XYZ file of C-alpha atoms in Angstrom:
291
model
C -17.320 -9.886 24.558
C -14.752 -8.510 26.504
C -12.611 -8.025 23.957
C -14.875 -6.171 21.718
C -15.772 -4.063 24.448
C -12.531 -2.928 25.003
C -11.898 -2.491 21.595
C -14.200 -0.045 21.284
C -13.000 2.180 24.231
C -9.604 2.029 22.036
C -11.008 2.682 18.679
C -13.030 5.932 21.118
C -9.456 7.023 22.532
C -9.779 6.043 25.808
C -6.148 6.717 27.091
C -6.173 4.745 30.973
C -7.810 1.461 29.023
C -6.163 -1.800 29.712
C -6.162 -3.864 26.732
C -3.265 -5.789 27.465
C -5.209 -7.220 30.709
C -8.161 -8.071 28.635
C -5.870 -10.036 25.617
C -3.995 -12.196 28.532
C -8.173 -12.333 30.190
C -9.312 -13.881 26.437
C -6.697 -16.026 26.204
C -7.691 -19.503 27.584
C -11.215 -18.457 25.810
C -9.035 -18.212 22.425
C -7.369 -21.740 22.771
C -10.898 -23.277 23.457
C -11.766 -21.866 20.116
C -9.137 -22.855 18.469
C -9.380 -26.441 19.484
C -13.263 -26.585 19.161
C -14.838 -28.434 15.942
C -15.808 -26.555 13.508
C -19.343 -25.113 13.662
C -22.022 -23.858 11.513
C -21.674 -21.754 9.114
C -23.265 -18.394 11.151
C -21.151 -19.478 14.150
C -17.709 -20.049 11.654
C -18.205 -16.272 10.494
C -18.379 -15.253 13.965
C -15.754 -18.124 15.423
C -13.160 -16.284 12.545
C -14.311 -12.730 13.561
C -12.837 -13.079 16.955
C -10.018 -15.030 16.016
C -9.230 -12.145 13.458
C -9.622 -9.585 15.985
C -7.857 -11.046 19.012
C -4.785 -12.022 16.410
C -4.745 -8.356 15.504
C -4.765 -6.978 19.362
C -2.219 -9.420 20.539
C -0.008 -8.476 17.695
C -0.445 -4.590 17.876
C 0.752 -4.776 21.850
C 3.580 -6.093 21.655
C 5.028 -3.227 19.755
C 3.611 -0.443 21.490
C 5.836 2.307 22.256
C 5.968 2.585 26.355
C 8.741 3.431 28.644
C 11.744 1.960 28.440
C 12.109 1.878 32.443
C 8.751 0.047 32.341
C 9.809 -3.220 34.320
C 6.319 -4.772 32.564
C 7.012 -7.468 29.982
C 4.363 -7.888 27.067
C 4.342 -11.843 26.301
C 3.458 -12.856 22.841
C 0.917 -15.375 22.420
C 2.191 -18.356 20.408
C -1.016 -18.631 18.332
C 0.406 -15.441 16.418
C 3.093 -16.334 15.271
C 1.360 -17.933 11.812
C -1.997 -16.251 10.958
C -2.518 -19.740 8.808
C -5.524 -19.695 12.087
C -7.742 -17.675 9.868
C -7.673 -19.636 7.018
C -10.856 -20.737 5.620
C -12.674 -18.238 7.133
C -14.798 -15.745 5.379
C -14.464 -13.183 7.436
C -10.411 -13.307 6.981
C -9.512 -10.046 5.824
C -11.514 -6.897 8.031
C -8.289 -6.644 9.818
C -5.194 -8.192 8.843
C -6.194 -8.303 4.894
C -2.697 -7.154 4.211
C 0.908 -7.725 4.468
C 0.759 -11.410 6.241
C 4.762 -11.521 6.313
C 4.425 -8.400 7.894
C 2.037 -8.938 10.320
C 4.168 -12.377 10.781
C 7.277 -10.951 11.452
C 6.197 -8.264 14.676
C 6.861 -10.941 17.212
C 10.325 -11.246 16.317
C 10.785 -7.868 16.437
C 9.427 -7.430 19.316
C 11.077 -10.414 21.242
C 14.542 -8.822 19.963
C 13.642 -4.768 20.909
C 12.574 -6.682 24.384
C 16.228 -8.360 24.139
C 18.170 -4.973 23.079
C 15.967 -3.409 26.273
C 17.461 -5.921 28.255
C 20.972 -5.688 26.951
C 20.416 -1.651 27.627
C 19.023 -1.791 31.406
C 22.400 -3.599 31.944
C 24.607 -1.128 30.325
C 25.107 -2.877 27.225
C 25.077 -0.022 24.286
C 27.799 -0.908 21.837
C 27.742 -3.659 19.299
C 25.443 -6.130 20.976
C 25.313 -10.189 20.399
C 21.799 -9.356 18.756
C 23.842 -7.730 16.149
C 23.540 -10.206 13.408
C 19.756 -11.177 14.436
C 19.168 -7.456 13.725
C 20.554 -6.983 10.964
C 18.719 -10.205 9.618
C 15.522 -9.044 10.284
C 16.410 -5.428 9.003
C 17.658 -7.333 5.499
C 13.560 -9.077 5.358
C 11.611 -6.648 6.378
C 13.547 -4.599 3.633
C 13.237 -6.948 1.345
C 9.230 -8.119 1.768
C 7.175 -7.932 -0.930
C 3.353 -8.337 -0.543
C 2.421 -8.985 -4.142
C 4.179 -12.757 -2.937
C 1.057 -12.969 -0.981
C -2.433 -13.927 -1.519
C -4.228 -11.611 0.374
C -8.139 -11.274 1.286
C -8.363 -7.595 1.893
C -11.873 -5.389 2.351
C -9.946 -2.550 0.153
C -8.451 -2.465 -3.319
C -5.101 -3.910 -3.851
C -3.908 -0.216 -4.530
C -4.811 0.696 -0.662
C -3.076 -2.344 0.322
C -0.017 -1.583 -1.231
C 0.090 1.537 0.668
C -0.722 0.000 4.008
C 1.873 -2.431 3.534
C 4.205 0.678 2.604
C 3.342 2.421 5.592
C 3.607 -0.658 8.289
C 7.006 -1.793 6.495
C 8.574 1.923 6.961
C 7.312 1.526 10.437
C 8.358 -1.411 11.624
C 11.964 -0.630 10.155
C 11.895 2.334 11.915
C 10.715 0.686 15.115
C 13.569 -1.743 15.130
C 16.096 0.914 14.128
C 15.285 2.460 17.328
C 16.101 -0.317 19.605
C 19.478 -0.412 18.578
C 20.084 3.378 18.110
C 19.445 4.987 21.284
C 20.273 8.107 19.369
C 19.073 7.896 15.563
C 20.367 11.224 14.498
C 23.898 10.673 15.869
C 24.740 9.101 12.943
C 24.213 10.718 9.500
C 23.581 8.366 7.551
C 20.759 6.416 9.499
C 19.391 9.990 10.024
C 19.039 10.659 6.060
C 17.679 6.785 5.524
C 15.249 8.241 8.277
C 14.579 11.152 6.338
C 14.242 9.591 2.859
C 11.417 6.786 4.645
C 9.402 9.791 6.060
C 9.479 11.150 2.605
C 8.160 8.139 1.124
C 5.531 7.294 4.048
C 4.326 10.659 4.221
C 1.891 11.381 1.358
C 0.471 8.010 1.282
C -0.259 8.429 4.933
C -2.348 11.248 4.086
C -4.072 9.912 1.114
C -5.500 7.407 3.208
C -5.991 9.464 6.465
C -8.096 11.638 4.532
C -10.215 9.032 3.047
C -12.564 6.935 4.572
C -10.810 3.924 4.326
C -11.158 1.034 6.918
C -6.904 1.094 6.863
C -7.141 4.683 8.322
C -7.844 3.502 11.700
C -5.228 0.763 11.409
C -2.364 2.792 10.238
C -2.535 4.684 13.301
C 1.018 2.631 15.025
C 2.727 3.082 11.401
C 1.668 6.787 11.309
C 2.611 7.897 15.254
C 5.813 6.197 14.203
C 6.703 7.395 10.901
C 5.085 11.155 12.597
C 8.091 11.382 15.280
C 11.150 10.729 13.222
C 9.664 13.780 10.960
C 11.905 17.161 11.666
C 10.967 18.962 8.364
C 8.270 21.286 9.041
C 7.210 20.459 5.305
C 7.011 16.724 6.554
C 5.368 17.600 9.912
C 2.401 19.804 7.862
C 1.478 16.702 6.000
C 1.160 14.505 9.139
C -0.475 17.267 10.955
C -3.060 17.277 8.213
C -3.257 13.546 7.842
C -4.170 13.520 11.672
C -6.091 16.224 11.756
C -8.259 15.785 8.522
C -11.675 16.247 8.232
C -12.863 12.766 7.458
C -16.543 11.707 9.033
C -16.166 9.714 12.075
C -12.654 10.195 13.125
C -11.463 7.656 15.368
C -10.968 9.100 18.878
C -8.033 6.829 18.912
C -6.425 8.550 15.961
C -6.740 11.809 17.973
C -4.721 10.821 20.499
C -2.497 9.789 18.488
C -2.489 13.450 17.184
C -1.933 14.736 20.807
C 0.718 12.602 21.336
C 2.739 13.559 17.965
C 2.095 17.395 18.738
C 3.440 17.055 22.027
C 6.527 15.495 20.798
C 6.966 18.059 18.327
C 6.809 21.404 20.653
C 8.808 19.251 22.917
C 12.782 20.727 22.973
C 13.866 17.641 25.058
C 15.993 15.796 22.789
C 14.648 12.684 23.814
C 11.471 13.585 22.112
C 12.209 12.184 18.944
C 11.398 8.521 17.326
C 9.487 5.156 18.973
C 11.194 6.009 22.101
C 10.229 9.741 22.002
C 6.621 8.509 21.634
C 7.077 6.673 24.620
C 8.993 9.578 26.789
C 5.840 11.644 26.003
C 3.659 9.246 26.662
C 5.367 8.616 30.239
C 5.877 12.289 30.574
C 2.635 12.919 30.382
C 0.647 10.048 31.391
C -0.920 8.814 28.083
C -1.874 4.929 28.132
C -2.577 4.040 24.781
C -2.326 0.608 22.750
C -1.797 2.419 19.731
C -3.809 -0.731 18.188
């Protein structure tokens, strides 16, 4: 119950919460669940509910912008690395309904952007020996292609296509950042940059301004994809996407606006990218999973 509770004080915007604390708390509680038989069918609905929603957390965390002279490291639970755990499970789906290789790949990502952090704290900016790892990763996440997978979404397989748009932009971006301390130093990455917000953008609003389970979820895809946007054009539609006047907008989602506004009025040229997000977020004390 823990768990859920805290969930909701993320999904409200609480921005002091501590749901990294909780995950590492509901951990032993997890593996017990994992390894019990299987029960009835009311308690299998609710055994996969949890499972769904821990898997989700303890993914979400571990790529959360924060500071990079934050000496915390965010350890990845082994259970996520295959969601095959919420197979045969009804519930499968009210979360992670979309994009499996996706959703498989963020621990990888984030054990290398924890590597390049590393490789950084000691000096190390050039060509690193995570070069060709990178560039791997880059060359799938690229590549991915969700209509591979059998998925067991709540929404139509046209709003899935878009979240999996959204997250894959995102997590491209994310990594990009780890080994580009400066993304618009060079041209070319700065116009791929350009080019993704331009594709992200409008389907970021579509959904923001629905009422769309995803719009909640695409709030880590959308901070991202919100502060490599320079174009006020850009910055409009992600303002309004934030901003719009859905019912029953997530408090989370508008903190998420407050942190993407004060990145944009911010002239420090640090504020820009996954590591802006977290310079603003350090700047100006803003604890928030992002999840």
């Amino acid at each position: 119950m823990g768990l859920v509770a805290n969930s909701y004080k993320h999904v409200q915007g609480h921005s002091r919460g501590s749901m990294y604390h909780h995950l590492k708390a509901c951990r032993q509680y997890i593996n017990l669940l994992t390894s019990e038989p299987t029960p009835s069918n009311e308690l299998k609905h609710l055994k996969g509910f949890m499972l769904e929603l821990y898997a989700y957390h303890a993914i979400k965390i571990t790529i959360t912008p924060r500071s990079f002279l934050s000496d915390e490291v965010v350890e990845i639970d082994p259970s996520v690395y295959s969601l095959d755990i919420l197979r045969g499970y009804k519930s499968r789906g009210f979360l992670l309904g979309f994009g499996q290789g996706l959703w498989e790949m963020v621990p990888e990502i984030s054990q290398l952007v924890e590597a390049r952090r590393e490789e950084e704290k000691r000096g190390i900016i050039a060509t690193t020996a995570y070069q060709e790892q990178y560039a791997s990763l880059l060359s799938r996440l690229e590549g991915y292609n969700a209509l591979e997978e059998d998925t067991n979404g709540l929404c139509s397989h046209e709003e899935q296509a878009t979240a999996v748009m959204i997250y894959q932009h995102g997590l491209i971006v994310y990594l990009q950042s780890a080994f580009y301390p400066d993304m618009l130093a060079d041209p070319n990455l700065a116009a791929e940059i350009d080019n993704r917000v331009e594709q992200t953008m409008s389907a970021f609003y579509s959904l923001f301004v629905s009422e769309s389970p995803y719009r909640r979820m695409l709030l880590w895809p959308g901070t991202i994809m919100a502060s490599v946007a320079r174009r006020q054009e850009h910055i409009h539609v992600f303002r309004a996407g934030f901003f719009a006047r859905a019912s029953r907008t997530p408090g989370a989602v508008k903190m998420g606006a407050k942190i993407v506004e004060l990145l944009w009025s911010d002239p420090d040229p640090r504020a820009f990218g996954p590591r802006g997000v977290s310079y603003i977020m350090t700047k100006h004390d803003i604890s928030l999973s992002l999840c």
